PDB file of C-alpha atoms in Angstrom:
ATOM      1  CA  UNK A   1     137.903  94.801 152.433  1.00  0.00           C
ATOM      2  CA  UNK A   2     141.190  96.198 151.102  1.00  0.00           C
ATOM      3  CA  UNK A   3     142.285  99.823 150.914  1.00  0.00           C
ATOM      4  CA  UNK A   4     141.131 100.148 147.300  1.00  0.00           C
ATOM      5  CA  UNK A   5     137.613  99.012 148.203  1.00  0.00           C
ATOM      6  CA  UNK A   6     137.493 101.409 151.160  1.00  0.00           C
ATOM      7  CA  UNK A   7     138.381 104.343 148.922  1.00  0.00           C
ATOM      8  CA  UNK A   8     136.011 103.393 146.118  1.00  0.00           C
ATOM      9  CA  UNK A   9     133.029 102.367 148.236  1.00  0.00           C
ATOM     10  CA  UNK A  10     133.347 104.798 151.172  1.00  0.00           C
ATOM     11  CA  UNK A  11     135.761 107.686 150.577  1.00  0.00           C
ATOM     12  CA  UNK A  12     134.592 108.456 147.023  1.00  0.00           C
ATOM     13  CA  UNK A  13     130.863 108.563 147.855  1.00  0.00           C
ATOM     14  CA  UNK A  14     131.550 110.548 151.042  1.00  0.00           C
ATOM     15  CA  UNK A  15     133.574 113.128 149.136  1.00  0.00           C
ATOM     16  CA  UNK A  16     130.988 112.996 146.362  1.00  0.00           C
ATOM     17  CA  UNK A  17     128.250 113.803 148.857  1.00  0.00           C
ATOM     18  CA  UNK A  18     130.221 116.752 150.242  1.00  0.00           C
ATOM     19  CA  UNK A  19     131.142 118.125 146.814  1.00  0.00           C
ATOM     20  CA  UNK A  20     127.593 117.486 145.561  1.00  0.00           C
ATOM     21  CA  UNK A  21     126.246 119.568 148.445  1.00  0.00           C
ATOM     22  CA  UNK A  22     128.728 122.335 147.608  1.00  0.00           C
ATOM     23  CA  UNK A  23     127.658 122.117 143.947  1.00  0.00           C
ATOM     24  CA  UNK A  24     124.007 122.595 144.845  1.00  0.00           C
ATOM     25  CA  UNK A  25     124.889 125.544 147.082  1.00  0.00           C
ATOM     26  CA  UNK A  26     127.413 127.168 144.722  1.00  0.00           C
ATOM     27  CA  UNK A  27     124.939 129.725 143.264  1.00  0.00           C
ATOM     28  CA  UNK A  28     123.730 130.776 146.746  1.00  0.00           C
ATOM     29  CA  UNK A  29     125.910 133.897 146.988  1.00  0.00           C
ATOM     30  CA  UNK A  30     124.912 135.106 143.523  1.00  0.00           C
ATOM     31  CA  UNK A  31     121.212 134.432 144.214  1.00  0.00           C
ATOM     32  CA  UNK A  32     121.319 136.336 147.507  1.00  0.00           C
ATOM     33  CA  UNK A  33     123.034 139.243 145.727  1.00  0.00           C
ATOM     34  CA  UNK A  34     120.338 139.192 143.008  1.00  0.00           C
ATOM     35  CA  UNK A  35     117.638 139.253 145.699  1.00  0.00           C
ATOM     36  CA  UNK A  36     119.327 142.178 147.422  1.00  0.00           C
ATOM     37  CA  UNK A  37     119.827 144.184 144.228  1.00  0.00           C
ATOM     38  CA  UNK A  38     116.488 143.121 142.716  1.00  0.00           C
ATOM     39  CA  UNK A  39     118.384 142.455 139.484  1.00  0.00           C
ATOM     40  CA  UNK A  40     118.895 139.102 137.756  1.00  0.00           C
ATOM     41  CA  UNK A  41     122.020 140.296 135.927  1.00  0.00           C
ATOM     42  CA  UNK A  42     123.684 137.531 133.887  1.00  0.00           C
ATOM     43  CA  UNK A  43     122.213 134.671 135.937  1.00  0.00           C
ATOM     44  CA  UNK A  44     120.265 131.927 134.176  1.00  0.00           C
ATOM     45  CA  UNK A  45     117.399 130.771 136.470  1.00  0.00           C
ATOM     46  CA  UNK A  46     116.071 128.073 134.124  1.00  0.00           C
ATOM     47  CA  UNK A  47     118.121 125.088 135.488  1.00  0.00           C
ATOM     48  CA  UNK A  48     116.958 125.412 139.099  1.00  0.00           C
ATOM     49  CA  UNK A  49     113.514 123.745 138.819  1.00  0.00           C
ATOM     50  CA  UNK A  50     115.303 120.815 137.171  1.00  0.00           C
ATOM     51  CA  UNK A  51     117.786 120.777 140.063  1.00  0.00           C
ATOM     52  CA  UNK A  52     114.893 120.388 142.512  1.00  0.00           C
ATOM     53  CA  UNK A  53     113.257 117.647 140.422  1.00  0.00           C
ATOM     54  CA  UNK A  54     116.570 115.835 139.962  1.00  0.00           C
ATOM     55  CA  UNK A  55     117.135 115.810 143.715  1.00  0.00           C
ATOM     56  CA  UNK A  56     113.643 114.430 144.410  1.00  0.00           C
ATOM     57  CA  UNK A  57     114.187 111.603 141.906  1.00  0.00           C
ATOM     58  CA  UNK A  58     117.519 110.681 143.510  1.00  0.00           C
ATOM     59  CA  UNK A  59     115.926 110.771 146.967  1.00  0.00           C
ATOM     60  CA  UNK A  60     113.382 108.221 145.707  1.00  0.00           C
ATOM     61  CA  UNK A  61     116.233 106.144 144.267  1.00  0.00           C
ATOM     62  CA  UNK A  62     118.042 106.278 147.621  1.00  0.00           C
ATOM     63  CA  UNK A  63     114.953 104.759 149.283  1.00  0.00           C
ATOM     64  CA  UNK A  64     114.828 101.730 147.004  1.00  0.00           C
ATOM     65  CA  UNK A  65     118.536 100.851 147.274  1.00  0.00           C
ATOM     66  CA  UNK A  66     118.512 100.731 151.101  1.00  0.00           C
ATOM     67  CA  UNK A  67     118.346  96.898 151.274  1.00  0.00           C
ATOM     68  CA  UNK A  68     121.491  96.490 149.156  1.00  0.00           C
ATOM     69  CA  UNK A  69     123.489  99.664 149.832  1.00  0.00           C
ATOM     70  CA  UNK A  70     122.721 101.495 153.083  1.00  0.00           C
ATOM     71  CA  UNK A  71     125.804 103.730 153.091  1.00  0.00           C
ATOM     72  CA  UNK A  72     125.274 104.853 149.497  1.00  0.00           C
ATOM     73  CA  UNK A  73     121.584 105.412 150.211  1.00  0.00           C
ATOM     74  CA  UNK A  74     122.310 107.713 153.162  1.00  0.00           C
ATOM     75  CA  UNK A  75     124.824 109.776 151.209  1.00  0.00           C
ATOM     76  CA  UNK A  76     122.496 110.081 148.219  1.00  0.00           C
ATOM     77  CA  UNK A  77     119.639 111.163 150.465  1.00  0.00           C
ATOM     78  CA  UNK A  78     121.331 113.933 152.424  1.00  0.00           C
ATOM     79  CA  UNK A  79     123.127 115.694 149.588  1.00  0.00           C
ATOM     80  CA  UNK A  80     119.992 115.570 147.417  1.00  0.00           C
ATOM     81  CA  UNK A  81     117.778 116.789 150.243  1.00  0.00           C
ATOM     82  CA  UNK A  82     119.932 119.917 150.357  1.00  0.00           C
ATOM     83  CA  UNK A  83     119.866 120.057 146.543  1.00  0.00           C
ATOM     84  CA  UNK A  84     116.058 119.967 146.595  1.00  0.00           C
ATOM     85  CA  UNK A  85     115.814 122.787 149.146  1.00  0.00           C
ATOM     86  CA  UNK A  86     118.310 124.912 147.232  1.00  0.00           C
ATOM     87  CA  UNK A  87     116.558 124.256 143.909  1.00  0.00           C
ATOM     88  CA  UNK A  88     113.223 125.444 145.308  1.00  0.00           C
ATOM     89  CA  UNK A  89     114.810 128.470 146.986  1.00  0.00           C
ATOM     90  CA  UNK A  90     116.703 129.528 143.853  1.00  0.00           C
ATOM     91  CA  UNK A  91     113.660 129.039 141.601  1.00  0.00           C
ATOM     92  CA  UNK A  92     111.306 131.070 143.788  1.00  0.00           C
ATOM     93  CA  UNK A  93     113.913 133.770 144.500  1.00  0.00           C
ATOM     94  CA  UNK A  94     114.733 134.409 140.842  1.00  0.00           C
ATOM     95  CA  UNK A  95     111.251 133.909 139.393  1.00  0.00           C
ATOM     96  CA  UNK A  96     110.114 137.462 140.126  1.00  0.00           C
ATOM     97  CA  UNK A  97     113.326 138.961 138.703  1.00  0.00           C
ATOM     98  CA  UNK A  98     113.114 137.179 135.353  1.00  0.00           C
ATOM     99  CA  UNK A  99     111.443 138.268 132.127  1.00  0.00           C
ATOM    100  CA  UNK A 100     107.965 137.010 131.311  1.00  0.00           C
ATOM    101  CA  UNK A 101     109.234 134.394 128.841  1.00  0.00           C
ATOM    102  CA  UNK A 102     111.723 133.023 131.378  1.00  0.00           C
ATOM    103  CA  UNK A 103     109.062 132.993 134.108  1.00  0.00           C
ATOM    104  CA  UNK A 104     106.812 130.974 131.823  1.00  0.00           C
ATOM    105  CA  UNK A 105     109.602 128.423 131.275  1.00  0.00           C
ATOM    106  CA  UNK A 106     110.214 128.126 135.013  1.00  0.00           C
ATOM    107  CA  UNK A 107     106.502 127.686 135.703  1.00  0.00           C
ATOM    108  CA  UNK A 108     106.104 125.092 132.932  1.00  0.00           C
ATOM    109  CA  UNK A 109     109.023 123.070 134.316  1.00  0.00           C
ATOM    110  CA  UNK A 110     107.702 123.106 137.875  1.00  0.00           C
ATOM    111  CA  UNK A 111     104.222 122.043 136.771  1.00  0.00           C
ATOM    112  CA  UNK A 112     105.635 119.274 134.585  1.00  0.00           C
ATOM    113  CA  UNK A 113     107.804 117.818 137.343  1.00  0.00           C
ATOM    114  CA  UNK A 114     105.004 118.200 139.912  1.00  0.00           C
ATOM    115  CA  UNK A 115     102.835 116.078 137.603  1.00  0.00           C
ATOM    116  CA  UNK A 116     105.270 113.438 136.368  1.00  0.00           C
ATOM    117  CA  UNK A 117     107.201 112.497 139.527  1.00  0.00           C
ATOM    118  CA  UNK A 118     104.157 111.623 141.705  1.00  0.00           C
ATOM    119  CA  UNK A 119     102.678 109.694 138.739  1.00  0.00           C
ATOM    120  CA  UNK A 120     105.827 107.586 138.468  1.00  0.00           C
ATOM    121  CA  UNK A 121     105.665 106.894 142.192  1.00  0.00           C
ATOM    122  CA  UNK A 122     102.011 105.887 141.878  1.00  0.00           C
ATOM    123  CA  UNK A 123     102.854 103.482 139.050  1.00  0.00           C
ATOM    124  CA  UNK A 124     105.496 101.818 141.185  1.00  0.00           C
ATOM    125  CA  UNK A 125     103.139 101.520 144.140  1.00  0.00           C
ATOM    126  CA  UNK A 126     100.023 100.300 142.315  1.00  0.00           C
ATOM    127  CA  UNK A 127     101.951  97.894 140.100  1.00  0.00           C
ATOM    128  CA  UNK A 128     103.506  96.213 143.149  1.00  0.00           C
ATOM    129  CA  UNK A 129     106.939  96.202 141.556  1.00  0.00           C
ATOM    130  CA  UNK A 130     109.811  94.300 143.119  1.00  0.00           C
ATOM    131  CA  UNK A 131     112.716  96.100 144.770  1.00  0.00           C
ATOM    132  CA  UNK A 132     114.888  95.539 141.710  1.00  0.00           C
ATOM    133  CA  UNK A 133     112.148  96.802 139.382  1.00  0.00           C
ATOM    134  CA  UNK A 134     111.677  99.899 141.554  1.00  0.00           C
ATOM    135  CA  UNK A 135     115.428 100.484 141.375  1.00  0.00           C
ATOM    136  CA  UNK A 136     115.272 100.337 137.585  1.00  0.00           C
ATOM    137  CA  UNK A 137     112.232 102.625 137.438  1.00  0.00           C
ATOM    138  CA  UNK A 138     113.667 105.337 139.679  1.00  0.00           C
ATOM    139  CA  UNK A 139     117.142 104.852 138.202  1.00  0.00           C
ATOM    140  CA  UNK A 140     115.881 105.664 134.715  1.00  0.00           C
ATOM    141  CA  UNK A 141     113.783 108.546 136.057  1.00  0.00           C
ATOM    142  CA  UNK A 142     116.657 110.075 138.027  1.00  0.00           C
ATOM    143  CA  UNK A 143     119.047 109.634 135.108  1.00  0.00           C
ATOM    144  CA  UNK A 144     116.657 111.266 132.661  1.00  0.00           C
ATOM    145  CA  UNK A 145     116.166 114.311 134.867  1.00  0.00           C
ATOM    146  CA  UNK A 146     119.881 114.469 135.746  1.00  0.00           C
ATOM    147  CA  UNK A 147     120.787 114.560 132.066  1.00  0.00           C
ATOM    148  CA  UNK A 148     118.311 117.433 131.636  1.00  0.00           C
ATOM    149  CA  UNK A 149     119.967 119.197 134.558  1.00  0.00           C
ATOM    150  CA  UNK A 150     123.439 118.721 133.102  1.00  0.00           C
ATOM    151  CA  UNK A 151     122.167 119.765 129.664  1.00  0.00           C
ATOM    152  CA  UNK A 152     120.699 123.008 131.033  1.00  0.00           C
ATOM    153  CA  UNK A 153     124.068 124.854 130.752  1.00  0.00           C
ATOM    154  CA  UNK A 154     124.078 124.142 126.999  1.00  0.00           C
ATOM    155  CA  UNK A 155     122.179 127.384 126.404  1.00  0.00           C
ATOM    156  CA  UNK A 156     124.863 129.141 128.433  1.00  0.00           C
ATOM    157  CA  UNK A 157     127.601 127.443 126.404  1.00  0.00           C
ATOM    158  CA  UNK A 158     126.009 128.562 123.125  1.00  0.00           C
ATOM    159  CA  UNK A 159     125.723 132.123 124.443  1.00  0.00           C
ATOM    160  CA  UNK A 160     129.353 132.125 125.631  1.00  0.00           C
ATOM    161  CA  UNK A 161     130.673 130.941 122.261  1.00  0.00           C
ATOM    162  CA  UNK A 162     128.466 133.376 120.349  1.00  0.00           C
ATOM    163  CA  UNK A 163     129.350 136.442 122.440  1.00  0.00           C
ATOM    164  CA  UNK A 164     132.890 135.299 123.302  1.00  0.00           C
ATOM    165  CA  UNK A 165     132.133 136.360 126.872  1.00  0.00           C
ATOM    166  CA  UNK A 166     132.179 134.006 129.883  1.00  0.00           C
ATOM    167  CA  UNK A 167     130.510 136.373 132.349  1.00  0.00           C
ATOM    168  CA  UNK A 168     127.450 134.082 132.629  1.00  0.00           C
ATOM    169  CA  UNK A 169     129.525 131.071 133.768  1.00  0.00           C
ATOM    170  CA  UNK A 170     129.532 130.437 137.515  1.00  0.00           C
ATOM    171  CA  UNK A 171     133.081 129.182 138.194  1.00  0.00           C
ATOM    172  CA  UNK A 172     132.416 127.574 141.615  1.00  0.00           C
ATOM    173  CA  UNK A 173     129.403 125.724 140.188  1.00  0.00           C
ATOM    174  CA  UNK A 174     131.352 124.494 137.145  1.00  0.00           C
ATOM    175  CA  UNK A 175     134.255 123.266 139.304  1.00  0.00           C
ATOM    176  CA  UNK A 176     131.943 121.571 141.792  1.00  0.00           C
ATOM    177  CA  UNK A 177     130.004 119.906 138.961  1.00  0.00           C
ATOM    178  CA  UNK A 178     133.204 118.551 137.412  1.00  0.00           C
ATOM    179  CA  UNK A 179     134.672 117.216 140.672  1.00  0.00           C
ATOM    180  CA  UNK A 180     131.312 115.872 141.861  1.00  0.00           C
ATOM    181  CA  UNK A 181     130.836 114.023 138.563  1.00  0.00           C
ATOM    182  CA  UNK A 182     134.301 112.460 138.766  1.00  0.00           C
ATOM    183  CA  UNK A 183     133.802 111.257 142.355  1.00  0.00           C
ATOM    184  CA  UNK A 184     130.394 109.692 141.699  1.00  0.00           C
ATOM    185  CA  UNK A 185     131.753 108.260 138.458  1.00  0.00           C
ATOM    186  CA  UNK A 186     134.431 106.448 140.460  1.00  0.00           C
ATOM    187  CA  UNK A 187     131.881 105.235 143.004  1.00  0.00           C
ATOM    188  CA  UNK A 188     129.444 104.073 140.330  1.00  0.00           C
ATOM    189  CA  UNK A 189     132.184 102.068 138.636  1.00  0.00           C
ATOM    190  CA  UNK A 190     133.248 100.571 141.988  1.00  0.00           C
ATOM    191  CA  UNK A 191     129.745  99.282 142.817  1.00  0.00           C
ATOM    192  CA  UNK A 192     128.895  98.541 139.149  1.00  0.00           C
ATOM    193  CA  UNK A 193     125.886 100.870 139.164  1.00  0.00           C
ATOM    194  CA  UNK A 194     125.217 102.183 135.649  1.00  0.00           C
ATOM    195  CA  UNK A 195     122.595 104.586 136.948  1.00  0.00           C
ATOM    196  CA  UNK A 196     125.250 106.400 138.961  1.00  0.00           C
ATOM    197  CA  UNK A 197     128.361 106.435 136.781  1.00  0.00           C
ATOM    198  CA  UNK A 198     126.877 107.140 133.328  1.00  0.00           C
ATOM    199  CA  UNK A 199     125.095 110.454 134.086  1.00  0.00           C
ATOM    200  CA  UNK A 200     127.921 111.620 136.320  1.00  0.00           C
ATOM    201  CA  UNK A 201     130.412 111.000 133.512  1.00  0.00           C
ATOM    202  CA  UNK A 202     128.274 113.355 131.406  1.00  0.00           C
ATOM    203  CA  UNK A 203     128.191 115.862 134.272  1.00  0.00           C
ATOM    204  CA  UNK A 204     131.959 115.776 134.693  1.00  0.00           C
ATOM    205  CA  UNK A 205     132.449 116.414 130.964  1.00  0.00           C
ATOM    206  CA  UNK A 206     129.956 119.299 130.983  1.00  0.00           C
ATOM    207  CA  UNK A 207     131.664 120.915 133.989  1.00  0.00           C
ATOM    208  CA  UNK A 208     135.076 120.509 132.336  1.00  0.00           C
ATOM    209  CA  UNK A 209     133.745 122.160 129.169  1.00  0.00           C
ATOM    210  CA  UNK A 210     132.424 125.137 131.148  1.00  0.00           C
ATOM    211  CA  UNK A 211     135.792 125.559 132.879  1.00  0.00           C
ATOM    212  CA  UNK A 212     137.558 125.329 129.513  1.00  0.00           C
ATOM    213  CA  UNK A 213     135.329 128.049 128.037  1.00  0.00           C
ATOM    214  CA  UNK A 214     135.895 130.217 131.094  1.00  0.00           C
ATOM    215  CA  UNK A 215     139.648 129.844 130.614  1.00  0.00           C
ATOM    216  CA  UNK A 216     139.417 130.663 126.884  1.00  0.00           C
ATOM    217  CA  UNK A 217     137.185 133.723 127.328  1.00  0.00           C
ATOM    218  CA  UNK A 218     138.413 134.763 130.783  1.00  0.00           C
ATOM    219  CA  UNK A 219     139.543 138.189 129.517  1.00  0.00           C
ATOM    220  CA  UNK A 220     135.946 138.989 128.568  1.00  0.00           C
ATOM    221  CA  UNK A 221     134.390 137.704 131.785  1.00  0.00           C
ATOM    222  CA  UNK A 222     134.378 141.204 133.279  1.00  0.00           C
ATOM    223  CA  UNK A 223     135.322 144.036 130.964  1.00  0.00           C
ATOM    224  CA  UNK A 224     137.056 147.196 132.156  1.00  0.00           C
ATOM    225  CA  UNK A 225     134.472 149.487 133.696  1.00  0.00           C
ATOM    226  CA  UNK A 226     131.736 146.883 133.245  1.00  0.00           C
ATOM    227  CA  UNK A 227     129.445 146.100 136.161  1.00  0.00           C
ATOM    228  CA  UNK A 228     127.835 142.682 136.659  1.00  0.00           C
ATOM    229  CA  UNK A 229     124.752 142.345 134.525  1.00  0.00           C
ATOM    230  CA  UNK A 230     125.124 145.728 132.814  1.00  0.00           C
ATOM    231  CA  UNK A 231     125.171 144.276 129.340  1.00  0.00           C
ATOM    232  CA  UNK A 232     128.878 144.674 128.514  1.00  0.00           C
ATOM    233  CA  UNK A 233     129.653 147.129 125.727  1.00  0.00           C
ATOM    234  CA  UNK A 234     126.039 148.259 125.512  1.00  0.00           C
ATOM    235  CA  UNK A 235     126.167 149.199 129.215  1.00  0.00           C
ATOM    236  CA  UNK A 236     129.372 151.157 128.675  1.00  0.00           C
ATOM    237  CA  UNK A 237     127.780 153.074 125.802  1.00  0.00           C
ATOM    238  CA  UNK A 238     124.848 153.966 128.051  1.00  0.00           C
ATOM    239  CA  UNK A 239     127.240 155.064 130.770  1.00  0.00           C
ATOM    240  CA  UNK A 240     129.065 157.352 128.335  1.00  0.00           C
ATOM    241  CA  UNK A 241     125.708 158.781 127.260  1.00  0.00           C
ATOM    242  CA  UNK A 242     124.801 159.476 130.865  1.00  0.00           C
ATOM    243  CA  UNK A 243     128.154 161.225 131.434  1.00  0.00           C
ATOM    244  CA  UNK A 244     127.505 163.413 128.370  1.00  0.00           C
ATOM    245  CA  UNK A 245     124.050 164.377 129.670  1.00  0.00           C
ATOM    246  CA  UNK A 246     125.472 165.255 133.081  1.00  0.00           C
ATOM    247  CA  UNK A 247     128.116 167.474 131.430  1.00  0.00           C
ATOM    248  CA  UNK A 248     125.474 169.337 129.446  1.00  0.00           C
ATOM    249  CA  UNK A 249     123.392 169.911 132.584  1.00  0.00           C
ATOM    250  CA  UNK A 250     126.443 171.333 134.331  1.00  0.00           C
ATOM    251  CA  UNK A 251     127.044 173.649 131.365  1.00  0.00           C
ATOM    252  CA  UNK A 252     123.440 174.868 131.520  1.00  0.00           C
ATOM    253  CA  UNK A 253     123.783 175.632 135.203  1.00  0.00           C
ATOM    254  CA  UNK A 254     127.009 177.520 134.504  1.00  0.00           C
ATOM    255  CA  UNK A 255     125.251 179.681 131.889  1.00  0.00           C
ATOM    256  CA  UNK A 256     122.376 180.449 134.268  1.00  0.00           C
ATOM    257  CA  UNK A 257     124.792 181.422 137.026  1.00  0.00           C
ATOM    258  CA  UNK A 258     126.934 183.484 134.645  1.00  0.00           C
ATOM    259  CA  UNK A 259     129.877 181.161 135.125  1.00  0.00           C
ATOM    260  CA  UNK A 260     131.565 178.464 133.153  1.00  0.00           C
ATOM    261  CA  UNK A 261     133.999 180.505 131.050  1.00  0.00           C
ATOM    262  CA  UNK A 262     134.816 179.172 127.614  1.00  0.00           C
ATOM    263  CA  UNK A 263     132.745 175.959 128.080  1.00  0.00           C
ATOM    264  CA  UNK A 264     129.633 177.972 128.866  1.00  0.00           C
ATOM    265  CA  UNK A 265     130.206 180.334 125.934  1.00  0.00           C
ATOM    266  CA  UNK A 266     130.775 177.401 123.582  1.00  0.00           C
ATOM    267  CA  UNK A 267     127.597 175.722 124.794  1.00  0.00           C
ATOM    268  CA  UNK A 268     125.641 178.960 124.276  1.00  0.00           C
ATOM    269  CA  UNK A 269     126.972 179.276 120.722  1.00  0.00           C
ATOM    270  CA  UNK A 270     126.058 175.659 119.998  1.00  0.00           C
ATOM    271  CA  UNK A 271     122.536 176.187 121.309  1.00  0.00           C
ATOM    272  CA  UNK A 272     122.109 179.405 119.286  1.00  0.00           C
ATOM    273  CA  UNK A 273     123.364 177.594 116.200  1.00  0.00           C
ATOM    274  CA  UNK A 274     120.876 174.818 116.873  1.00  0.00           C
ATOM    275  CA  UNK A 275     118.035 177.296 117.282  1.00  0.00           C
ATOM    276  CA  UNK A 276     118.946 179.075 114.024  1.00  0.00           C
ATOM    277  CA  UNK A 277     119.040 175.705 112.225  1.00  0.00           C
ATOM    278  CA  UNK A 278     115.581 174.823 113.515  1.00  0.00           C
ATOM    279  CA  UNK A 279     114.203 178.230 112.453  1.00  0.00           C
ATOM    280  CA  UNK A 280     115.540 177.754 108.891  1.00  0.00           C
ATOM    281  CA  UNK A 281     113.886 174.329 108.722  1.00  0.00           C
TER     282      UNK A 281
END
């Protein structure tokens, strides 16, 4: 085995497993913050049930390739085991913070995957498929779900382009997705496994697109005076309204206490003018 083979068949999948684990864990900080604040903010919880289902399908695929590729099987298993745990944790953590429509989508996804994945396993078991046929079956299943997982950010991409704001893009997740896709792409090409390199090529392109959009709209990712999840300009308008209300309350207190000088007198005149207007009406 030459140096090129060592890199393609060992270093690439090892790095891919590490980066894949980091990709699955990238939203952890934001999810913990959402749990603490009890506010979903700009996070999109819809992809996480698909993340869990994708990981389960790849775990099944790692089982059936053991006879021909033990090292690749082990790496696929461990990074996707972590991906499965994170997907379940993220889904359950954010479910209660989402709107009713989003909760319904999360629930529908989890029920669908809970139905379809065991059925596919039962088909493989009862049909007594060969090892190669099982590899094809779980390869197609894992690829289908992985493409759904990589397609999940499309709604985010549409929203970013429409609003010209990249605040909903998770930069660590996008970078990890891009690098992870490139590493597994290289490994899939090295071992001639279409089920590995094709979907990861799609994932690398999707991650690169998210990074590109973040670069283009980076100035709008966090506006001046805007807090995470406050709704951008709309939140700033509300904040200005709140400041105005606070000022009027202070003026009222000044009038009651006989203080406030010109501001209090002006407020009193405005209120008297308002009362006279209402009496005329």
